[in-house]
Amino acid sequence: MSTFSGACLCGRIRYEVSGEPPTSYSCHCRDCQYITGGAPNSAIYIPKAVLTLSKGEPSSYRSRSDSGAEKTLFFCGNCGTHLFGESELFPGALVLKVGSLDDPGVFQSTMSVWVSSAQAWHYIDPDLPRHDKAPA
Ligand SMILES: [Zn+2]
Ligand SMILES: [Zn+2]
């Protein structure tokens, strides 16, 4: 078991995660481009139960993703850092945004998803599996 932690840019919100992250990936969907400022999103897929908020309460925004599923994005209402998101497609799971980790160096992408929405200038690792949309 490993534990890692993260926070938003201003430090108002902190979280801890326990356990091995099951899946890390790069998402090229249009929604993620908004969240990151244009680049693909680096994310870790975790069971909701392993995340504990240790400080603060994130703001949230509900919308429909490219797949049509309702999703909720959680972010700091003060500094705007995106922390994690959840989708009705994957109940009980959270997608953690790697940029908010105390050590983003632990991230290692294992696949690229939503490459059908990638911009021509996005880097897509040629050695990793690619999915046009979300993996089945
Ligand atoms: Zn903040
Ligand atoms: Zn995405």
PDB file of C-alpha atoms and ligand atoms in Angstrom:
ATOM      1  CA  MET A   1       0.000   0.000   0.000  1.00  0.00           C
ATOM      2  CA  SER A   2       1.282   3.436  -0.814  1.00  0.00           C
ATOM      3  CA  THR A   3      -0.129   6.753   0.193  1.00  0.00           C
ATOM      4  CA  PHE A   4       0.057   9.970  -1.663  1.00  0.00           C
ATOM      5  CA  SER A   5      -1.345  13.408  -1.117  1.00  0.00           C
ATOM      6  CA  GLY A   6      -2.159  16.575  -2.947  1.00  0.00           C
ATOM      7  CA  ALA A   7      -3.545  20.063  -2.696  1.00  0.00           C
ATOM      8  CA  CYS A   8      -4.745  22.957  -4.765  1.00  0.00           C
ATOM      9  CA  LEU A   9      -2.459  25.794  -5.746  1.00  0.00           C
ATOM     10  CA  CYS A  10      -3.473  28.082  -2.867  1.00  0.00           C
ATOM     11  CA  GLY A  11      -3.458  25.266  -0.270  1.00  0.00           C
ATOM     12  CA  ARG A  12      -7.049  25.775   0.902  1.00  0.00           C
ATOM     13  CA  ILE A  13      -7.907  22.179  -0.036  1.00  0.00           C
ATOM     14  CA  ARG A  14      -5.778  19.115   0.779  1.00  0.00           C
ATOM     15  CA  TYR A  15      -6.402  15.397   0.283  1.00  0.00           C
ATOM     16  CA  GLU A  16      -4.805  12.046   1.015  1.00  0.00           C
ATOM     17  CA  VAL A  17      -5.090   8.892  -1.080  1.00  0.00           C
ATOM     18  CA  SER A  18      -4.255   5.409   0.162  1.00  0.00           C
ATOM     19  CA  GLY A  19      -3.645   2.311  -1.927  1.00  0.00           C
ATOM     20  CA  GLU A  20      -2.120   1.690  -5.334  1.00  0.00           C
ATOM     21  CA  PRO A  21      -3.712   3.736  -8.114  1.00  0.00           C
ATOM     22  CA  PRO A  22      -5.346   1.188 -10.420  1.00  0.00           C
ATOM     23  CA  THR A  23      -5.105   3.131 -13.691  1.00  0.00           C
ATOM     24  CA  SER A  24      -3.220   6.184 -14.884  1.00  0.00           C
ATOM     25  CA  TYR A  25      -3.905   7.666 -18.295  1.00  0.00           C
ATOM     26  CA  SER A  26      -3.826  10.700 -20.542  1.00  0.00           C
ATOM     27  CA  CYS A  27      -7.213  12.047 -21.667  1.00  0.00           C
ATOM     28  CA  HIS A  28      -7.496  14.121 -24.821  1.00  0.00           C
ATOM     29  CA  CYS A  29     -11.244  14.856 -24.615  1.00  0.00           C
ATOM     30  CA  ARG A  30     -12.445  18.397 -25.265  1.00  0.00           C
ATOM     31  CA  ASP A  31     -13.610  18.886 -21.663  1.00  0.00           C
ATOM     32  CA  CYS A  32     -10.141  18.057 -20.353  1.00  0.00           C
ATOM     33  CA  GLN A  33      -8.645  20.590 -22.743  1.00  0.00           C
ATOM     34  CA  TYR A  34     -10.708  23.284 -21.005  1.00  0.00           C
ATOM     35  CA  ILE A  35      -9.596  22.091 -17.580  1.00  0.00           C
ATOM     36  CA  THR A  36      -5.881  21.930 -18.372  1.00  0.00           C
ATOM     37  CA  GLY A  37      -5.740  25.057 -20.507  1.00  0.00           C
ATOM     38  CA  GLY A  38      -5.362  23.086 -23.748  1.00  0.00           C
ATOM     39  CA  ALA A  39      -3.123  20.086 -23.082  1.00  0.00           C
ATOM     40  CA  PRO A  40      -4.231  16.487 -22.524  1.00  0.00           C
ATOM     41  CA  ASN A  41      -5.240  15.731 -18.948  1.00  0.00           C
ATOM     42  CA  SER A  42      -3.019  13.490 -16.834  1.00  0.00           C
ATOM     43  CA  ALA A  43      -5.284  11.538 -14.522  1.00  0.00           C
ATOM     44  CA  ILE A  44      -5.366   8.674 -12.045  1.00  0.00           C
ATOM     45  CA  TYR A  45      -8.499   6.585 -11.699  1.00  0.00           C
ATOM     46  CA  ILE A  46      -9.142   5.659  -8.048  1.00  0.00           C
ATOM     47  CA  PRO A  47     -11.964   4.182  -5.958  1.00  0.00           C
ATOM     48  CA  LYS A  48     -13.751   7.059  -4.232  1.00  0.00           C
ATOM     49  CA  ALA A  49     -13.324   5.355  -0.851  1.00  0.00           C
ATOM     50  CA  VAL A  50      -9.525   5.739  -0.821  1.00  0.00           C
ATOM     51  CA  LEU A  51      -9.616   9.554  -0.998  1.00  0.00           C
ATOM     52  CA  THR A  52      -9.930  11.607   2.170  1.00  0.00           C
ATOM     53  CA  LEU A  53     -10.261  15.359   2.241  1.00  0.00           C
ATOM     54  CA  SER A  54      -7.936  16.539   4.990  1.00  0.00           C
ATOM     55  CA  LYS A  55      -8.553  20.260   4.541  1.00  0.00           C
ATOM     56  CA  GLY A  56     -11.221  22.423   2.941  1.00  0.00           C
ATOM     57  CA  GLU A  57     -14.216  21.637   0.747  1.00  0.00           C
ATOM     58  CA  PRO A  58     -14.006  21.813  -3.064  1.00  0.00           C
ATOM     59  CA  SER A  59     -16.509  23.635  -5.262  1.00  0.00           C
ATOM     60  CA  SER A  60     -18.205  21.579  -7.941  1.00  0.00           C
ATOM     61  CA  TYR A  61     -19.600  21.909 -11.450  1.00  0.00           C
ATOM     62  CA  ARG A  62     -21.951  19.424 -13.129  1.00  0.00           C
ATOM     63  CA  SER A  63     -22.022  18.923 -16.883  1.00  0.00           C
ATOM     64  CA  ARG A  64     -22.346  16.270 -19.569  1.00  0.00           C
ATOM     65  CA  SER A  65     -19.159  14.751 -20.920  1.00  0.00           C
ATOM     66  CA  ASP A  66     -18.466  13.883 -24.577  1.00  0.00           C
ATOM     67  CA  SER A  67     -19.922  10.431 -23.875  1.00  0.00           C
ATOM     68  CA  GLY A  68     -23.241  12.003 -22.788  1.00  0.00           C
ATOM     69  CA  ALA A  69     -22.844  10.940 -19.160  1.00  0.00           C
ATOM     70  CA  GLU A  70     -23.397  13.420 -16.362  1.00  0.00           C
ATOM     71  CA  LYS A  71     -20.222  14.257 -14.526  1.00  0.00           C
ATOM     72  CA  THR A  72     -19.158  16.476 -11.665  1.00  0.00           C
ATOM     73  CA  LEU A  73     -15.879  18.357 -11.552  1.00  0.00           C
ATOM     74  CA  PHE A  74     -14.389  19.329  -8.200  1.00  0.00           C
ATOM     75  CA  PHE A  75     -12.052  22.302  -7.922  1.00  0.00           C
ATOM     76  CA  CYS A  76     -10.882  24.946  -5.499  1.00  0.00           C
ATOM     77  CA  GLY A  77     -13.325  27.852  -5.440  1.00  0.00           C
ATOM     78  CA  ASN A  78     -10.494  30.165  -4.444  1.00  0.00           C
ATOM     79  CA  CYS A  79      -7.628  29.402  -6.855  1.00  0.00           C
ATOM     80  CA  GLY A  80      -9.477  27.340  -9.504  1.00  0.00           C
ATOM     81  CA  THR A  81      -7.221  24.265  -9.401  1.00  0.00           C
ATOM     82  CA  HIS A  82      -9.044  21.162 -10.663  1.00  0.00           C
ATOM     83  CA  LEU A  83      -8.632  18.326  -8.155  1.00  0.00           C
ATOM     84  CA  PHE A  84     -10.857  15.428  -9.222  1.00  0.00           C
ATOM     85  CA  GLY A  85     -14.000  14.488 -11.064  1.00  0.00           C
ATOM     86  CA  GLU A  86     -16.647  11.776 -11.084  1.00  0.00           C
ATOM     87  CA  SER A  87     -18.933  10.407 -13.775  1.00  0.00           C
ATOM     88  CA  GLU A  88     -22.234   8.530 -13.578  1.00  0.00           C
ATOM     89  CA  LEU A  89     -20.578   6.069 -15.984  1.00  0.00           C
ATOM     90  CA  PHE A  90     -18.209   4.961 -13.211  1.00  0.00           C
ATOM     91  CA  PRO A  91     -20.079   5.052  -9.909  1.00  0.00           C
ATOM     92  CA  GLY A  92     -17.831   4.834  -6.869  1.00  0.00           C
ATOM     93  CA  ALA A  93     -14.766   6.064  -8.753  1.00  0.00           C
ATOM     94  CA  LEU A  94     -12.897   9.350  -8.945  1.00  0.00           C
ATOM     95  CA  VAL A  95     -10.566  10.715 -11.579  1.00  0.00           C
ATOM     96  CA  LEU A  96      -7.757  12.501  -9.787  1.00  0.00           C
ATOM     97  CA  LYS A  97      -5.945  15.300 -11.626  1.00  0.00           C
ATOM     98  CA  VAL A  98      -2.218  14.643 -11.425  1.00  0.00           C
ATOM     99  CA  GLY A  99      -1.272  18.334 -11.393  1.00  0.00           C
ATOM    100  CA  SER A 100      -2.644  18.627  -7.849  1.00  0.00           C
ATOM    101  CA  LEU A 101      -0.421  15.856  -6.396  1.00  0.00           C
ATOM    102  CA  ASP A 102       2.349  16.907  -4.016  1.00  0.00           C
ATOM    103  CA  ASP A 103       4.612  14.769  -6.217  1.00  0.00           C
ATOM    104  CA  PRO A 104       3.257  14.614  -9.781  1.00  0.00           C
ATOM    105  CA  GLY A 105       6.383  12.595 -10.629  1.00  0.00           C
ATOM    106  CA  VAL A 106       4.602   9.420  -9.473  1.00  0.00           C
ATOM    107  CA  PHE A 107       2.373   9.578 -12.552  1.00  0.00           C
ATOM    108  CA  GLN A 108       3.060   7.171 -15.380  1.00  0.00           C
ATOM    109  CA  SER A 109       0.493   7.083 -18.156  1.00  0.00           C
ATOM    110  CA  THR A 110      -0.591   3.614 -19.292  1.00  0.00           C
ATOM    111  CA  MET A 111      -2.907   4.629 -22.147  1.00  0.00           C
ATOM    112  CA  SER A 112      -4.263   7.545 -24.154  1.00  0.00           C
ATOM    113  CA  VAL A 113      -8.045   7.982 -24.249  1.00  0.00           C
ATOM    114  CA  TRP A 114     -10.368  10.158 -26.352  1.00  0.00           C
ATOM    115  CA  VAL A 115      -7.622  10.557 -28.946  1.00  0.00           C
ATOM    116  CA  SER A 116     -10.406  11.262 -31.480  1.00  0.00           C
ATOM    117  CA  SER A 117     -10.666  14.688 -29.800  1.00  0.00           C
ATOM    118  CA  ALA A 118      -6.899  15.299 -29.612  1.00  0.00           C
ATOM    119  CA  GLN A 119      -5.490  18.438 -31.159  1.00  0.00           C
ATOM    120  CA  ALA A 120      -2.922  17.992 -33.959  1.00  0.00           C
ATOM    121  CA  TRP A 121      -0.220  19.378 -31.665  1.00  0.00           C
ATOM    122  CA  HIS A 122      -0.951  17.060 -28.699  1.00  0.00           C
ATOM    123  CA  TYR A 123       1.835  14.593 -27.973  1.00  0.00           C
ATOM    124  CA  ILE A 124       0.441  11.039 -27.954  1.00  0.00           C
ATOM    125  CA  ASP A 125       2.915   8.420 -26.704  1.00  0.00           C
ATOM    126  CA  PRO A 126       3.406   5.992 -29.629  1.00  0.00           C
ATOM    127  CA  ASP A 127       4.243   3.137 -27.233  1.00  0.00           C
ATOM    128  CA  LEU A 128       0.954   3.246 -25.296  1.00  0.00           C
ATOM    129  CA  PRO A 129      -2.464   1.823 -26.204  1.00  0.00           C
ATOM    130  CA  ARG A 130      -4.839   4.374 -27.734  1.00  0.00           C
ATOM    131  CA  HIS A 131      -8.603   4.579 -27.477  1.00  0.00           C
ATOM    132  CA  ASP A 132     -10.656   6.780 -29.820  1.00  0.00           C
ATOM    133  CA  LYS A 133     -13.116   7.357 -26.982  1.00  0.00           C
ATOM    134  CA  ALA A 134     -13.324   6.001 -23.444  1.00  0.00           C
ATOM    135  CA  PRO A 135     -12.014   2.421 -23.094  1.00  0.00           C
ATOM    136  CA  ALA A 136     -14.715  -0.245 -22.823  1.00  0.00           C
TER     137      ALA A 136
HETATM  138 ZN    ZN B   1      -6.963  26.669  -3.933  1.00  0.00          ZN
HETATM  139 ZN    ZN B   2     -11.047  13.952 -20.611  1.00  0.00          ZN
END
